[in-house]
CSV table of C-alpha atoms in Angstrom, one decimal:
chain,number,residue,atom,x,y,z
A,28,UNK,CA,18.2,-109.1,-135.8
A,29,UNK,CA,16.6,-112.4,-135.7
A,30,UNK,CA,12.6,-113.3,-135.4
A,31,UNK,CA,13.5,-114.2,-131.9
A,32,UNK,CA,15.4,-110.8,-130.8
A,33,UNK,CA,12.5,-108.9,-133.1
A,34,UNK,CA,9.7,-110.5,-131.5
A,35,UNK,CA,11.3,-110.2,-127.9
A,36,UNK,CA,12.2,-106.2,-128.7
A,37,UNK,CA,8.6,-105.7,-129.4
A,38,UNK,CA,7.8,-106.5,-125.8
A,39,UNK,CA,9.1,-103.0,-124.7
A,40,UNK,CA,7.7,-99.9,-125.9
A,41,UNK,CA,9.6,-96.4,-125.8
A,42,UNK,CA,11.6,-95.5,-123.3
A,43,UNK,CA,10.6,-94.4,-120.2
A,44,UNK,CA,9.7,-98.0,-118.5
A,45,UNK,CA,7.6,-98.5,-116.0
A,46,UNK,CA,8.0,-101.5,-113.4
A,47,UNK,CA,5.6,-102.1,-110.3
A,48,UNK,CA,5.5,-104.3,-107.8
A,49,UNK,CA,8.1,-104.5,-104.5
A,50,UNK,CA,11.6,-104.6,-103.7
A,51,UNK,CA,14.2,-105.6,-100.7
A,52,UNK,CA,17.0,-103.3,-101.3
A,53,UNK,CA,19.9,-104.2,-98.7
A,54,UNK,CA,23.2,-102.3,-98.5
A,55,UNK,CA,26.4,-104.2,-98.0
A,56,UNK,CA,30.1,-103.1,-97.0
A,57,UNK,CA,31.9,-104.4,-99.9
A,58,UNK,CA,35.8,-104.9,-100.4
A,59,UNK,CA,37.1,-102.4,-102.9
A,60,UNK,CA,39.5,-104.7,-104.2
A,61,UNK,CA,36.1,-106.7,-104.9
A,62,UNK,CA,33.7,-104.1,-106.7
A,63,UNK,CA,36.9,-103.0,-108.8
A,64,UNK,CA,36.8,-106.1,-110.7
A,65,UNK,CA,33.6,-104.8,-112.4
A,66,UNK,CA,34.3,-101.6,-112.2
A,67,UNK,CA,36.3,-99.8,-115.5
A,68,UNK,CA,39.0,-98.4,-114.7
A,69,UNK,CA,38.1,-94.8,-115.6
A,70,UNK,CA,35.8,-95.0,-113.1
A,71,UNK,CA,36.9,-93.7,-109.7
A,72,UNK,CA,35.2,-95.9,-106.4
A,73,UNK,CA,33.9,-94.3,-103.6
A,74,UNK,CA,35.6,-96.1,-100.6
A,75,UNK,CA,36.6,-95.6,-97.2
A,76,UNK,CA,39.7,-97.8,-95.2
A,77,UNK,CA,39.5,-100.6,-97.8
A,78,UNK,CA,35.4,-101.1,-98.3
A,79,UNK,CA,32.7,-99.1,-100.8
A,80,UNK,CA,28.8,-99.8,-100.3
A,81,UNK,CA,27.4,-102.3,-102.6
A,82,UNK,CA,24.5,-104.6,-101.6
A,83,UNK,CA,22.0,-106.5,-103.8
A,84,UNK,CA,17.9,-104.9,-104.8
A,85,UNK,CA,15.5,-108.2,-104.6
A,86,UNK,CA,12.5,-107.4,-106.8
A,87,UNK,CA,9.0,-108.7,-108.0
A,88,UNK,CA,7.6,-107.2,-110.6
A,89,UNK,CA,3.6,-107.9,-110.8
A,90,UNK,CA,3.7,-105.1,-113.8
A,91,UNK,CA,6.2,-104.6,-116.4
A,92,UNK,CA,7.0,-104.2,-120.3
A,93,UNK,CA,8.5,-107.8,-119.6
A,94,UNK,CA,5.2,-108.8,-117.6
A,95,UNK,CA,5.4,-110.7,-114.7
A,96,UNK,CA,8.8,-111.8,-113.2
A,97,UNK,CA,11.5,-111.6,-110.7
A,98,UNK,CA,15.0,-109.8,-110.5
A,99,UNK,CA,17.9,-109.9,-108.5
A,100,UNK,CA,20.3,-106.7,-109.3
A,101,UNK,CA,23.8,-107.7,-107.1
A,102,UNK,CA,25.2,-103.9,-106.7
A,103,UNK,CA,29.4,-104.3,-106.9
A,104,UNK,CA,30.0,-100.6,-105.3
A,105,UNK,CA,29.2,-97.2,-105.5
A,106,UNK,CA,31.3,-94.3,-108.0
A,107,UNK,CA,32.2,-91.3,-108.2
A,108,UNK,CA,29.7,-89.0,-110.4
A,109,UNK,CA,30.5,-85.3,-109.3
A,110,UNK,CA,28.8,-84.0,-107.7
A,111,UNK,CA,26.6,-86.8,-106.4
A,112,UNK,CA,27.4,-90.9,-107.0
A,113,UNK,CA,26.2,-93.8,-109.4
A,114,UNK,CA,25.9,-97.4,-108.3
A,115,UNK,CA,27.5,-100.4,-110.6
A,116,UNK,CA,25.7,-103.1,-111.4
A,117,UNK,CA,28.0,-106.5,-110.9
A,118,UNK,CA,24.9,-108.6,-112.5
A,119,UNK,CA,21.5,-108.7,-113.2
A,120,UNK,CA,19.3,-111.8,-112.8
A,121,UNK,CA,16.3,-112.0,-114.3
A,122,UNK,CA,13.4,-114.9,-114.9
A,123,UNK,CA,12.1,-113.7,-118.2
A,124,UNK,CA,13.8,-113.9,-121.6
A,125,UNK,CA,12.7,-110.3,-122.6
A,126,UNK,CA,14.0,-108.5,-119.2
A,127,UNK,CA,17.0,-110.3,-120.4
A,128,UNK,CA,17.5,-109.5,-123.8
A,129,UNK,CA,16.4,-105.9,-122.9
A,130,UNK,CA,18.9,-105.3,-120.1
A,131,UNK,CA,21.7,-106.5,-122.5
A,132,UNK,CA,20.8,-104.7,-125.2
A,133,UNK,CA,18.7,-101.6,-124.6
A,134,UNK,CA,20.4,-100.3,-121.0
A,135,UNK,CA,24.1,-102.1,-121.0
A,136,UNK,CA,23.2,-104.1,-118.5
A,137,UNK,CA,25.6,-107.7,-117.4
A,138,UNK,CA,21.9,-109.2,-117.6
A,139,UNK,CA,21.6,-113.2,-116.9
A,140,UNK,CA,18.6,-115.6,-117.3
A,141,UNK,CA,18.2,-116.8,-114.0
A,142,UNK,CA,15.3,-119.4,-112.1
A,143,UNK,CA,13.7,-118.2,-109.1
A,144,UNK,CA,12.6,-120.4,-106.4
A,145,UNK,CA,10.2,-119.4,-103.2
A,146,UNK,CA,9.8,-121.5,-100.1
A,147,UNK,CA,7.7,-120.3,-96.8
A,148,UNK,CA,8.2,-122.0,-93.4
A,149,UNK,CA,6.8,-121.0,-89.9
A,150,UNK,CA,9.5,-120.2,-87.3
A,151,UNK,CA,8.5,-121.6,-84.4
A,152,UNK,CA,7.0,-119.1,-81.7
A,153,UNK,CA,9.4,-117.9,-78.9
A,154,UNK,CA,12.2,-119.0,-81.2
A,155,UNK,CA,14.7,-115.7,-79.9
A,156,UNK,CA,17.5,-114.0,-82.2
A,157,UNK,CA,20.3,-111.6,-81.8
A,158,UNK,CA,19.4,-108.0,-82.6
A,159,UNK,CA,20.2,-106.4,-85.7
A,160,UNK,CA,22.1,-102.6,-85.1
A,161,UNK,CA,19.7,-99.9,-85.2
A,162,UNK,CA,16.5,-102.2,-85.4
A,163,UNK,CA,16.8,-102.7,-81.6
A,164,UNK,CA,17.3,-98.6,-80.7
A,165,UNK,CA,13.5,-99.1,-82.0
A,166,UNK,CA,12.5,-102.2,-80.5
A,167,UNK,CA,12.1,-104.0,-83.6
A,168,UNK,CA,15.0,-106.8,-82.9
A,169,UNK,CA,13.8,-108.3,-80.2
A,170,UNK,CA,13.0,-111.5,-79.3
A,171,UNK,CA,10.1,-113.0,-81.2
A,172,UNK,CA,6.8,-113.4,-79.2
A,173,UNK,CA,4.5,-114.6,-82.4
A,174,UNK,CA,4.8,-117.3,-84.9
A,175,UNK,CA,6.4,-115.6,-87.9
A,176,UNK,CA,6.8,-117.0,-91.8
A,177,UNK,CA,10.3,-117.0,-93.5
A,178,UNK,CA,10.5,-116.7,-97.0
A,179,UNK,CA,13.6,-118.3,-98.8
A,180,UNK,CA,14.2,-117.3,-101.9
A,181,UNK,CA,16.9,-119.7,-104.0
A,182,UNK,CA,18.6,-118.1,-107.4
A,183,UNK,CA,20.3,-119.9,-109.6
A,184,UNK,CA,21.9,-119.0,-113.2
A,185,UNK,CA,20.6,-120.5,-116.2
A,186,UNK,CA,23.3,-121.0,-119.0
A,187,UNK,CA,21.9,-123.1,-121.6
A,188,UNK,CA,21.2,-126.5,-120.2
A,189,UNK,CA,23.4,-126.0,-117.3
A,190,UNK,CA,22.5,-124.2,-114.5
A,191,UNK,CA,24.9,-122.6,-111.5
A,192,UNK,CA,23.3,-121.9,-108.2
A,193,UNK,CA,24.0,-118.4,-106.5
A,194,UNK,CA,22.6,-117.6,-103.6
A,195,UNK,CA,19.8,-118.0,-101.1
A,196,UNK,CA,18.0,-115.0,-99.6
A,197,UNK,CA,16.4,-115.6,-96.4
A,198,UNK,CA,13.9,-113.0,-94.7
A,199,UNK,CA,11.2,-113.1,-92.3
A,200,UNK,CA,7.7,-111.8,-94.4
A,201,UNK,CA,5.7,-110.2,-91.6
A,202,UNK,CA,8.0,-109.5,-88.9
A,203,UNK,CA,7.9,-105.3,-89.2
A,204,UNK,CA,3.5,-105.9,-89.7
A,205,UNK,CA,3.5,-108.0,-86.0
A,206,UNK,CA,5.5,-104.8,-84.6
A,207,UNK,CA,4.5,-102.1,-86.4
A,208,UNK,CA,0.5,-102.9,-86.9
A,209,UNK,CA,-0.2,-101.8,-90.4
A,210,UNK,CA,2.3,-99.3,-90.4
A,211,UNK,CA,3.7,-99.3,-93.9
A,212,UNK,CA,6.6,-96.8,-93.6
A,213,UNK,CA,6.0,-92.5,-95.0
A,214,UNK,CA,5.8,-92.8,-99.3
A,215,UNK,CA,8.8,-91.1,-101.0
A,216,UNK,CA,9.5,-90.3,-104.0
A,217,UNK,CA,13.9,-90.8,-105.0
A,218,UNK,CA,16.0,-91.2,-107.6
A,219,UNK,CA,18.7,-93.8,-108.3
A,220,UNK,CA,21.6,-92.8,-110.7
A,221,UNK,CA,23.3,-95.8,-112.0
A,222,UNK,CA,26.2,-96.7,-114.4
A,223,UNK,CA,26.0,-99.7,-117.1
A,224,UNK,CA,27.8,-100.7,-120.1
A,225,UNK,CA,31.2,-101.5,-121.0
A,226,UNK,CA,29.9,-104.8,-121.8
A,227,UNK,CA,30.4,-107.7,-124.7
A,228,UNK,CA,26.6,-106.5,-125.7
A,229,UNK,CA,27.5,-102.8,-125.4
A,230,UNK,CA,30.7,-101.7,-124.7
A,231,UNK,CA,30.5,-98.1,-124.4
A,232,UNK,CA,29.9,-96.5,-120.9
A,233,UNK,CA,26.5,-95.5,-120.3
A,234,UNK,CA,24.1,-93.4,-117.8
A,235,UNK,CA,20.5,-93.9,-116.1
A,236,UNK,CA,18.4,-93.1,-114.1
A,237,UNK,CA,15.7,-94.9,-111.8
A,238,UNK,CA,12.7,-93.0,-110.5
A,239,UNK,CA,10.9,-94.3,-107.7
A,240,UNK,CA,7.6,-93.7,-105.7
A,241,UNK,CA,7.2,-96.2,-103.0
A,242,UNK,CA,6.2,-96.8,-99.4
A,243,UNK,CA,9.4,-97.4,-97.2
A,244,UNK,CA,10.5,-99.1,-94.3
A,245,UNK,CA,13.5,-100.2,-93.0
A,246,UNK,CA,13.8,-104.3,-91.8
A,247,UNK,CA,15.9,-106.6,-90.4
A,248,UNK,CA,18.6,-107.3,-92.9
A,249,UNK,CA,18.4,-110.8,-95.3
A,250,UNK,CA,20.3,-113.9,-94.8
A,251,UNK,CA,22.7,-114.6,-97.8
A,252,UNK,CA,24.0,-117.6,-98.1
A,253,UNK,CA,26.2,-119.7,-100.9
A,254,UNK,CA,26.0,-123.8,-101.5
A,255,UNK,CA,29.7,-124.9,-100.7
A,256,UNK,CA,31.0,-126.4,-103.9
A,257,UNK,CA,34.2,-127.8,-104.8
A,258,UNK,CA,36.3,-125.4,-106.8
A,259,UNK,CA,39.5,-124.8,-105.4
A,260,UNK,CA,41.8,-123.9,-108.9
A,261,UNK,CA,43.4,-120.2,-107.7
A,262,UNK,CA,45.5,-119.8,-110.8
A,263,UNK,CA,44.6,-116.5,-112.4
A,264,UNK,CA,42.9,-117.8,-116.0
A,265,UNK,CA,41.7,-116.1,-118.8
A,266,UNK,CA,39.4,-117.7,-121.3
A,267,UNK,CA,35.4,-116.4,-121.6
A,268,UNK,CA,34.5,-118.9,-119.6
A,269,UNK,CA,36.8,-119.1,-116.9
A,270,UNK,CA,36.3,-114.9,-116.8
A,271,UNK,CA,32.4,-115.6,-116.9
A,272,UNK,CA,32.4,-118.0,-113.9
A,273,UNK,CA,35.3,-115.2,-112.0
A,274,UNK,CA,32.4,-112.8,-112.4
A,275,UNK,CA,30.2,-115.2,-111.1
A,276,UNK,CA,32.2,-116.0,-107.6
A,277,UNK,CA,33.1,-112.7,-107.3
A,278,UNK,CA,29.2,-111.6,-107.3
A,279,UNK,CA,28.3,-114.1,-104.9
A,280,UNK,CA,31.0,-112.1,-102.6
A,281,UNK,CA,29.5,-109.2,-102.9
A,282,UNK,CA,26.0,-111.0,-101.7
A,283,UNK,CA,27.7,-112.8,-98.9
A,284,UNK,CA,29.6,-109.1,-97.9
A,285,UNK,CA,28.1,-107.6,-94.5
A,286,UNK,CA,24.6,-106.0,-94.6
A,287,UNK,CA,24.6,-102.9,-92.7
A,288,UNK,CA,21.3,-101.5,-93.4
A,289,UNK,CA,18.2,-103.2,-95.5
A,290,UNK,CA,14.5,-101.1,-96.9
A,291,UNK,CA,11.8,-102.8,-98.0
A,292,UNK,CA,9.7,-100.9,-100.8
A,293,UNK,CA,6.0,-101.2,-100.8
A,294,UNK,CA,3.7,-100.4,-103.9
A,295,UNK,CA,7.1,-99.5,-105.7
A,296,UNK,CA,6.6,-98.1,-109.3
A,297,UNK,CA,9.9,-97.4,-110.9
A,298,UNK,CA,10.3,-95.5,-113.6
A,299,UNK,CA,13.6,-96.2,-115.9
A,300,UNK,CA,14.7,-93.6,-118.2
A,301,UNK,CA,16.7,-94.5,-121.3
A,302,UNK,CA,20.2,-94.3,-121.1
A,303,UNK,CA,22.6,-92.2,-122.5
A,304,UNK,CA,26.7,-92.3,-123.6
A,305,UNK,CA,29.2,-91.0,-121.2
């Protein structure tokens, strides 16, 4: 281990890990033939007429072993763990070197250096918008009587000098505190199961889980959204790179895939256990 790995290890103390801060977690309807691209092949998907539930969990951190810094976990699919099920990770972007390095290397994790880029504009007032599915049975989709703030948040991949963008994440800030007053949704405690490794950092399969204590409340669902760009090469290739950029389309698919449901998490702390070989 270099001075660099050494000094970034030391960042992190024993396992278990505590993160605070907030979270959008939004749950897709992903392809199957899509999460199966990350997922190994011993692994058995939970699906239904051609689709599995994947999604993406938008986080700031304002307290960490890392410190301070944003992630964007983009969730392939869920499998099979009898007698319950385990989410797969199809990347992990992260704005801090040490959340990085410790993803890789301490949980398995297909961890990327990433920049993170916030914008805030005011939508108009008496600007109206479809409803959203079960927000509306609750009156919460309807049209907007009050000037409200969208937040865009821009990610892009950082690979050396280069950088890729992925996606942008749109989402009004305080549309459920205009509707709701300062309801901030009943405080639960869950746990999230979740599959890693069988990566080039560590290839065996491994387990963990993520405790959480938060105040919940569901929301209308983010906009994803992808820069066009000009790749059009279909031919099946197999070099790292050309697999490392696959991976990379294939988890902007699984951002662009159709929300059905999204939570926001106030006052999260999340607890991550170390993990353990299947």
């Amino acid at each position: 281990m270099d001075v660099l790995e050494r000094r970034i290890s030391s960042c992190y103390a024993k396992p278990p890990w505590i993160f605070k801060g907030s979270a959008l977690y939004q749950i897709h309807l992903v392809k199957a033939a899509t999460a199966r691209a990350f997922i190994p092949k011993e692994l058995r998907l939970v699906e239904a007429f051609g689709y599995t539930l994947g999604g993406f969990f938008l986080a700031s951190y304002d307290d960490s072993p890392a410190g301070v810094f944003d992630e964007l976990v983009v969730i392939a699919g869920t499998v099979w763990n009898p007698p319950t099920s385990c989410a797969w990770a199809a990347r992990v972007l992260v704005n801090s070197d040490e959340a990085c390095h410790h993803g890789r290397k301490e949980v398995g994790l297909p961890s990327q250096v990433a920049r993170f880029s916030k914008k805030i504009t005011a939508v108009p007032k008496g600007k109206r918008e479809r409803t959203f599915g079960f927000l509306d049975t609750f009156r919460l989709g309807t049209s907007l009587s009050h000037p409200e703030d969208m937040v865009e948040v821009k990610v892009s991949e950082v690979d050396s000098a280069a950088s890729a963008d992925i996606c942008s994440i749109k989402f009004r800030s305080d549309e459920m505190e205009k509707k709701l007053g300062n309801w901030m949704g009943p405080a639960i405690k869950m746990s999230l199961p979740s599959f890693s490794g069988n990566t080039k950092y560590f290839p065996n399969l491994l387990k963990y889980s993520c405790h959480l204590q938060c105040r919940v409340r569901p929301v209308r669902p983010a906009v994803v959204s992808h820069p066009l760009d000009n790749e059009t090469d279909s031919e099946e290739n197999h070099t790292s790179q050309e697999l490392h950029e696959n991976e990379r389309r294939l988890s902007v698919a699984v951002m662009l895939s159709k929300p059905i449901i999204a939570l926001e998490f106030k006052d999260l702390t999340m607890q991550v256990e170390a993990p353990v070989v299947v």
